[in-house]
Amino acid sequence: MLGVTDYGAFVIAFLILLAIPGPGNFALISATGKGGIKGGLAATFGVILGDQVLMWLAVAGVATLLATYPAAFHVVQWAGAAYLAWLGLRMVLSKPGAAPRDSGMASGRYLRQTMMITLLNPKAIMFYMAFFPLFIDPVRHQGVVTFAFMALTVAGLTLLYGLVAVLLTHRLAERMRANPRVTHALERLAGVCLVGFGIKLAAMR
């Protein structure tokens, strides 16, 4: 299909990868818990935008550049680690009831946060560089058309996954708002996880 071999396997593989816990998932859940459906959707679009940029950078050969020049890779790696740790510490140190209002400005912040979390993950660029070739038909490959088709598929699957995650999280959050202590404890837990991901990214070799 447009140069993609075993399209069904491509879809299933990416859905499984989306479900693996990571900083993007925790940021998405946090945005939904604090900003409602609007905040969660903004975070979802942030992930989509970040992924699209990384995919086309991978296609353009940035992954090869990062692999060739380790110093460039480590700069991005440490920037991503610092950003994750900063976000996590803000959540850990936040006071109960200090959640931002669900406004256009807050939604924009959620979008920027998840987009930056995605962009500042050099491992993701390497992933797309290794993942895409697994499903490209070398005979029927159509160049940019094939990559665009795969990129649109990734965006659509991420949007679908984000909608399901946002609706489920929002439903659970509505029930937990009756107990602010539980909500604050979960926010701190999410913050600790983000700090942990930052440390893991900094230690990555």
PDB file of C-alpha atoms in Angstrom:
ATOM      1  CA  MET A   1       0.000   0.000   0.000  1.00  0.00           C
ATOM      2  CA  LEU A   2       1.791   3.138  -1.291  1.00  0.00           C
ATOM      3  CA  GLY A   3       5.137   1.446  -0.795  1.00  0.00           C
ATOM      4  CA  VAL A   4       4.395   0.204   2.749  1.00  0.00           C
ATOM      5  CA  THR A   5       4.747  -3.525   3.219  1.00  0.00           C
ATOM      6  CA  ASP A   6       2.444  -5.302   5.709  1.00  0.00           C
ATOM      7  CA  TYR A   7       0.512  -2.157   6.634  1.00  0.00           C
ATOM      8  CA  GLY A   8      -1.506  -4.020   9.282  1.00  0.00           C
ATOM      9  CA  ALA A   9       1.659  -5.022  11.133  1.00  0.00           C
ATOM     10  CA  PHE A  10       2.887  -1.425  10.927  1.00  0.00           C
ATOM     11  CA  VAL A  11      -0.319  -0.167  12.578  1.00  0.00           C
ATOM     12  CA  ILE A  12      -0.286  -2.816  15.314  1.00  0.00           C
ATOM     13  CA  ALA A  13       3.407  -2.286  16.078  1.00  0.00           C
ATOM     14  CA  PHE A  14       2.982   1.458  16.450  1.00  0.00           C
ATOM     15  CA  LEU A  15      -0.108   1.105  18.673  1.00  0.00           C
ATOM     16  CA  ILE A  16       1.886  -1.175  20.977  1.00  0.00           C
ATOM     17  CA  LEU A  17       4.712   1.353  21.067  1.00  0.00           C
ATOM     18  CA  LEU A  18       2.244   4.130  21.952  1.00  0.00           C
ATOM     19  CA  ALA A  19       0.987   2.145  24.935  1.00  0.00           C
ATOM     20  CA  ILE A  20       4.477   1.671  26.425  1.00  0.00           C
ATOM     21  CA  PRO A  21       4.791   3.971  29.476  1.00  0.00           C
ATOM     22  CA  GLY A  22       7.020   6.949  28.789  1.00  0.00           C
ATOM     23  CA  PRO A  23       7.375  10.674  29.567  1.00  0.00           C
ATOM     24  CA  GLY A  24       4.895  11.596  26.837  1.00  0.00           C
ATOM     25  CA  ASN A  25       2.215   9.356  28.320  1.00  0.00           C
ATOM     26  CA  PHE A  26       2.726  10.763  31.818  1.00  0.00           C
ATOM     27  CA  ALA A  27       2.617  14.338  30.503  1.00  0.00           C
ATOM     28  CA  LEU A  28      -0.599  13.544  28.612  1.00  0.00           C
ATOM     29  CA  ILE A  29      -2.247  12.091  31.715  1.00  0.00           C
ATOM     30  CA  SER A  30      -1.112  15.031  33.843  1.00  0.00           C
ATOM     31  CA  ALA A  31      -2.422  17.576  31.335  1.00  0.00           C
ATOM     32  CA  THR A  32      -5.822  15.847  31.277  1.00  0.00           C
ATOM     33  CA  GLY A  33      -6.019  15.637  35.057  1.00  0.00           C
ATOM     34  CA  LYS A  34      -5.247  19.332  35.465  1.00  0.00           C
ATOM     35  CA  GLY A  35      -6.731  20.842  32.313  1.00  0.00           C
ATOM     36  CA  GLY A  36      -9.593  18.477  31.519  1.00  0.00           C
ATOM     37  CA  ILE A  37     -10.378  17.209  28.030  1.00  0.00           C
ATOM     38  CA  LYS A  38      -9.218  20.476  26.470  1.00  0.00           C
ATOM     39  CA  GLY A  39      -5.814  20.239  28.156  1.00  0.00           C
ATOM     40  CA  GLY A  40      -5.478  16.550  27.259  1.00  0.00           C
ATOM     41  CA  LEU A  41      -6.258  17.172  23.597  1.00  0.00           C
ATOM     42  CA  ALA A  42      -3.762  20.028  23.513  1.00  0.00           C
ATOM     43  CA  ALA A  43      -1.126  17.674  24.939  1.00  0.00           C
ATOM     44  CA  THR A  44      -2.046  15.051  22.333  1.00  0.00           C
ATOM     45  CA  PHE A  45      -1.529  17.529  19.498  1.00  0.00           C
ATOM     46  CA  GLY A  46       1.803  18.480  21.071  1.00  0.00           C
ATOM     47  CA  VAL A  47       2.920  14.845  20.851  1.00  0.00           C
ATOM     48  CA  ILE A  48       1.711  14.651  17.238  1.00  0.00           C
ATOM     49  CA  LEU A  49       3.573  17.823  16.228  1.00  0.00           C
ATOM     50  CA  GLY A  50       6.766  16.669  17.940  1.00  0.00           C
ATOM     51  CA  ASP A  51       6.554  13.251  16.298  1.00  0.00           C
ATOM     52  CA  GLN A  52       6.021  14.756  12.856  1.00  0.00           C
ATOM     53  CA  VAL A  53       9.089  16.959  13.215  1.00  0.00           C
ATOM     54  CA  LEU A  54      11.214  14.017  14.375  1.00  0.00           C
ATOM     55  CA  MET A  55       9.986  11.734  11.607  1.00  0.00           C
ATOM     56  CA  TRP A  56      10.875  14.184   8.867  1.00  0.00           C
ATOM     57  CA  LEU A  57      14.208  14.968  10.522  1.00  0.00           C
ATOM     58  CA  ALA A  58      14.925  11.246  10.504  1.00  0.00           C
ATOM     59  CA  VAL A  59      13.988  11.072   6.844  1.00  0.00           C
ATOM     60  CA  ALA A  60      16.318  14.014   6.162  1.00  0.00           C
ATOM     61  CA  GLY A  61      19.194  12.153   7.778  1.00  0.00           C
ATOM     62  CA  VAL A  62      19.500  13.982  11.098  1.00  0.00           C
ATOM     63  CA  ALA A  63      19.719  10.612  12.855  1.00  0.00           C
ATOM     64  CA  THR A  64      22.831   9.804  10.819  1.00  0.00           C
ATOM     65  CA  LEU A  65      24.278  13.208  11.733  1.00  0.00           C
ATOM     66  CA  LEU A  66      23.683  12.616  15.450  1.00  0.00           C
ATOM     67  CA  ALA A  67      25.244   9.159  15.194  1.00  0.00           C
ATOM     68  CA  THR A  68      28.267  10.571  13.350  1.00  0.00           C
ATOM     69  CA  TYR A  69      28.783  13.450  15.788  1.00  0.00           C
ATOM     70  CA  PRO A  70      28.219  12.123  19.343  1.00  0.00           C
ATOM     71  CA  ALA A  71      28.695  15.611  20.816  1.00  0.00           C
ATOM     72  CA  ALA A  72      25.551  16.840  19.046  1.00  0.00           C
ATOM     73  CA  PHE A  73      23.654  13.796  20.300  1.00  0.00           C
ATOM     74  CA  HIS A  74      24.731  14.407  23.901  1.00  0.00           C
ATOM     75  CA  VAL A  75      23.741  18.093  23.768  1.00  0.00           C
ATOM     76  CA  VAL A  76      20.195  17.138  22.788  1.00  0.00           C
ATOM     77  CA  GLN A  77      20.246  14.276  25.298  1.00  0.00           C
ATOM     78  CA  TRP A  78      21.179  16.511  28.238  1.00  0.00           C
ATOM     79  CA  ALA A  79      18.746  19.236  27.189  1.00  0.00           C
ATOM     80  CA  GLY A  80      15.933  16.682  27.144  1.00  0.00           C
ATOM     81  CA  ALA A  81      16.962  15.249  30.504  1.00  0.00           C
ATOM     82  CA  ALA A  82      17.068  18.708  32.105  1.00  0.00           C
ATOM     83  CA  TYR A  83      13.651  19.624  30.691  1.00  0.00           C
ATOM     84  CA  LEU A  84      12.023  16.420  31.965  1.00  0.00           C
ATOM     85  CA  ALA A  85      13.590  16.857  35.401  1.00  0.00           C
ATOM     86  CA  TRP A  86      12.407  20.489  35.554  1.00  0.00           C
ATOM     87  CA  LEU A  87       8.825  19.536  34.680  1.00  0.00           C
ATOM     88  CA  GLY A  88       8.873  16.667  37.169  1.00  0.00           C
ATOM     89  CA  LEU A  89      10.222  18.811  40.014  1.00  0.00           C
ATOM     90  CA  ARG A  90       7.528  21.425  39.382  1.00  0.00           C
ATOM     91  CA  MET A  91       4.895  18.733  39.793  1.00  0.00           C
ATOM     92  CA  VAL A  92       6.540  17.245  42.895  1.00  0.00           C
ATOM     93  CA  LEU A  93       6.876  20.645  44.586  1.00  0.00           C
ATOM     94  CA  SER A  94       3.454  21.977  43.574  1.00  0.00           C
ATOM     95  CA  LYS A  95       1.001  22.817  46.336  1.00  0.00           C
ATOM     96  CA  PRO A  96      -2.440  21.167  46.610  1.00  0.00           C
ATOM     97  CA  GLY A  97      -5.063  23.065  44.647  1.00  0.00           C
ATOM     98  CA  ALA A  98      -2.474  24.877  42.552  1.00  0.00           C
ATOM     99  CA  ALA A  99      -3.637  23.368  39.244  1.00  0.00           C
ATOM    100  CA  PRO A 100      -3.852  25.935  36.428  1.00  0.00           C
ATOM    101  CA  ARG A 101      -7.131  27.059  34.995  1.00  0.00           C
ATOM    102  CA  ASP A 102      -8.415  25.302  31.902  1.00  0.00           C
ATOM    103  CA  SER A 103      -7.915  28.289  29.611  1.00  0.00           C
ATOM    104  CA  GLY A 104      -6.548  28.801  26.155  1.00  0.00           C
ATOM    105  CA  MET A 105      -3.240  29.860  27.679  1.00  0.00           C
ATOM    106  CA  ALA A 106      -3.073  26.684  29.811  1.00  0.00           C
ATOM    107  CA  SER A 107      -3.900  24.510  26.811  1.00  0.00           C
ATOM    108  CA  GLY A 108      -1.121  26.163  24.848  1.00  0.00           C
ATOM    109  CA  ARG A 109       1.293  25.379  27.661  1.00  0.00           C
ATOM    110  CA  TYR A 110       0.296  21.696  27.630  1.00  0.00           C
ATOM    111  CA  LEU A 111       0.821  21.567  23.866  1.00  0.00           C
ATOM    112  CA  ARG A 112       4.270  23.149  24.128  1.00  0.00           C
ATOM    113  CA  GLN A 113       5.305  20.890  27.014  1.00  0.00           C
ATOM    114  CA  THR A 114       4.474  17.608  25.305  1.00  0.00           C
ATOM    115  CA  MET A 115       5.939  18.826  22.021  1.00  0.00           C
ATOM    116  CA  MET A 116       9.214  19.742  23.761  1.00  0.00           C
ATOM    117  CA  ILE A 117       9.280  16.428  25.650  1.00  0.00           C
ATOM    118  CA  THR A 118       8.971  14.647  22.305  1.00  0.00           C
ATOM    119  CA  LEU A 119      11.481  16.825  20.457  1.00  0.00           C
ATOM    120  CA  LEU A 120      14.142  16.655  23.170  1.00  0.00           C
ATOM    121  CA  ASN A 121      14.372  12.889  22.940  1.00  0.00           C
ATOM    122  CA  PRO A 122      17.253  12.046  20.581  1.00  0.00           C
ATOM    123  CA  LYS A 123      16.461   8.368  20.989  1.00  0.00           C
ATOM    124  CA  ALA A 124      13.137   8.994  19.215  1.00  0.00           C
ATOM    125  CA  ILE A 125      14.912  10.221  16.087  1.00  0.00           C
ATOM    126  CA  MET A 126      17.010   7.051  16.058  1.00  0.00           C
ATOM    127  CA  PHE A 127      13.844   5.022  16.605  1.00  0.00           C
ATOM    128  CA  TYR A 128      12.101   6.423  13.540  1.00  0.00           C
ATOM    129  CA  MET A 129      15.257   5.953  11.482  1.00  0.00           C
ATOM    130  CA  ALA A 130      15.263   2.253  12.442  1.00  0.00           C
ATOM    131  CA  PHE A 131      11.484   1.688  12.563  1.00  0.00           C
ATOM    132  CA  PHE A 132      10.396   3.036   9.179  1.00  0.00           C
ATOM    133  CA  PRO A 133      12.681   0.852   7.007  1.00  0.00           C
ATOM    134  CA  LEU A 134      11.139  -2.282   8.557  1.00  0.00           C
ATOM    135  CA  PHE A 135       7.885  -1.573   6.724  1.00  0.00           C
ATOM    136  CA  ILE A 136       9.085  -0.032   3.459  1.00  0.00           C
ATOM    137  CA  ASP A 137       8.801  -2.100   0.289  1.00  0.00           C
ATOM    138  CA  PRO A 138      12.141  -1.568  -1.507  1.00  0.00           C
ATOM    139  CA  VAL A 139      10.541  -2.370  -4.873  1.00  0.00           C
ATOM    140  CA  ARG A 140       7.307  -0.335  -4.614  1.00  0.00           C
ATOM    141  CA  HIS A 141       8.743   2.485  -2.509  1.00  0.00           C
ATOM    142  CA  GLN A 142       7.498   5.886  -3.760  1.00  0.00           C
ATOM    143  CA  GLY A 143       9.863   8.205  -1.926  1.00  0.00           C
ATOM    144  CA  VAL A 144       8.231  11.172  -0.208  1.00  0.00           C
ATOM    145  CA  VAL A 145       4.759   9.775  -0.920  1.00  0.00           C
ATOM    146  CA  THR A 146       5.513   6.634   1.097  1.00  0.00           C
ATOM    147  CA  PHE A 147       6.997   8.592   4.006  1.00  0.00           C
ATOM    148  CA  ALA A 148       4.057  11.026   3.969  1.00  0.00           C
ATOM    149  CA  PHE A 149       1.602   8.123   4.077  1.00  0.00           C
ATOM    150  CA  MET A 150       3.438   6.611   7.044  1.00  0.00           C
ATOM    151  CA  ALA A 151       3.610   9.996   8.799  1.00  0.00           C
ATOM    152  CA  LEU A 152      -0.142  10.536   8.349  1.00  0.00           C
ATOM    153  CA  THR A 153      -0.795   7.050   9.705  1.00  0.00           C
ATOM    154  CA  VAL A 154       1.339   7.767  12.774  1.00  0.00           C
ATOM    155  CA  ALA A 155      -0.501  11.067  13.342  1.00  0.00           C
ATOM    156  CA  GLY A 156      -3.905   9.402  13.015  1.00  0.00           C
ATOM    157  CA  LEU A 157      -3.009   6.559  15.378  1.00  0.00           C
ATOM    158  CA  THR A 158      -1.565   8.985  17.928  1.00  0.00           C
ATOM    159  CA  LEU A 159      -4.730  11.091  17.780  1.00  0.00           C
ATOM    160  CA  LEU A 160      -6.919   8.002  18.267  1.00  0.00           C
ATOM    161  CA  TYR A 161      -4.775   6.767  21.158  1.00  0.00           C
ATOM    162  CA  GLY A 162      -4.751  10.252  22.692  1.00  0.00           C
ATOM    163  CA  LEU A 163      -8.546  10.560  22.519  1.00  0.00           C
ATOM    164  CA  VAL A 164      -9.025   7.236  24.308  1.00  0.00           C
ATOM    165  CA  ALA A 165      -6.395   8.072  26.942  1.00  0.00           C
ATOM    166  CA  VAL A 166      -7.826  11.567  27.517  1.00  0.00           C
ATOM    167  CA  LEU A 167     -11.426  10.362  27.911  1.00  0.00           C
ATOM    168  CA  LEU A 168     -10.439   7.556  30.307  1.00  0.00           C
ATOM    169  CA  THR A 169      -8.170   9.838  32.342  1.00  0.00           C
ATOM    170  CA  HIS A 170     -10.799  12.581  32.480  1.00  0.00           C
ATOM    171  CA  ARG A 171     -13.419  10.152  33.745  1.00  0.00           C
ATOM    172  CA  LEU A 172     -11.114   8.897  36.491  1.00  0.00           C
ATOM    173  CA  ALA A 173     -10.015  12.438  37.347  1.00  0.00           C
ATOM    174  CA  GLU A 174     -13.622  13.546  37.843  1.00  0.00           C
ATOM    175  CA  ARG A 175     -14.072  10.831  40.463  1.00  0.00           C
ATOM    176  CA  MET A 176     -10.798  11.612  42.215  1.00  0.00           C
ATOM    177  CA  ARG A 177     -11.405  15.353  42.497  1.00  0.00           C
ATOM    178  CA  ALA A 178     -13.626  14.562  45.484  1.00  0.00           C
ATOM    179  CA  ASN A 179     -10.399  13.628  47.312  1.00  0.00           C
ATOM    180  CA  PRO A 180      -7.751  16.356  46.733  1.00  0.00           C
ATOM    181  CA  ARG A 181      -5.119  14.404  48.682  1.00  0.00           C
ATOM    182  CA  VAL A 182      -5.307  11.482  46.258  1.00  0.00           C
ATOM    183  CA  THR A 183      -5.142  13.838  43.272  1.00  0.00           C
ATOM    184  CA  HIS A 184      -2.100  15.647  44.670  1.00  0.00           C
ATOM    185  CA  ALA A 185      -0.378  12.350  45.509  1.00  0.00           C
ATOM    186  CA  LEU A 186      -0.875  11.106  41.938  1.00  0.00           C
ATOM    187  CA  GLU A 187       0.466  14.390  40.555  1.00  0.00           C
ATOM    188  CA  ARG A 188       3.588  14.008  42.687  1.00  0.00           C
ATOM    189  CA  LEU A 189       3.954  10.404  41.517  1.00  0.00           C
ATOM    190  CA  ALA A 190       3.770  11.550  37.890  1.00  0.00           C
ATOM    191  CA  GLY A 191       6.397  14.194  38.687  1.00  0.00           C
ATOM    192  CA  VAL A 192       8.720  11.596  40.219  1.00  0.00           C
ATOM    193  CA  CYS A 193       8.289   9.463  37.071  1.00  0.00           C
ATOM    194  CA  LEU A 194       9.233  12.400  34.832  1.00  0.00           C
ATOM    195  CA  VAL A 195      12.330  13.089  36.941  1.00  0.00           C
ATOM    196  CA  GLY A 196      13.177   9.388  36.658  1.00  0.00           C
ATOM    197  CA  PHE A 197      12.838   9.500  32.881  1.00  0.00           C
ATOM    198  CA  GLY A 198      15.101  12.555  32.860  1.00  0.00           C
ATOM    199  CA  ILE A 199      17.777  10.710  34.851  1.00  0.00           C
ATOM    200  CA  LYS A 200      17.429   7.686  32.577  1.00  0.00           C
ATOM    201  CA  LEU A 201      17.823   9.861  29.494  1.00  0.00           C
ATOM    202  CA  ALA A 202      20.893  11.600  30.959  1.00  0.00           C
ATOM    203  CA  ALA A 203      22.489   8.224  31.717  1.00  0.00           C
ATOM    204  CA  MET A 204      21.699   6.804  28.282  1.00  0.00           C
ATOM    205  CA  ARG A 205      24.685   5.663  26.224  1.00  0.00           C
TER     206      ARG A 205
END
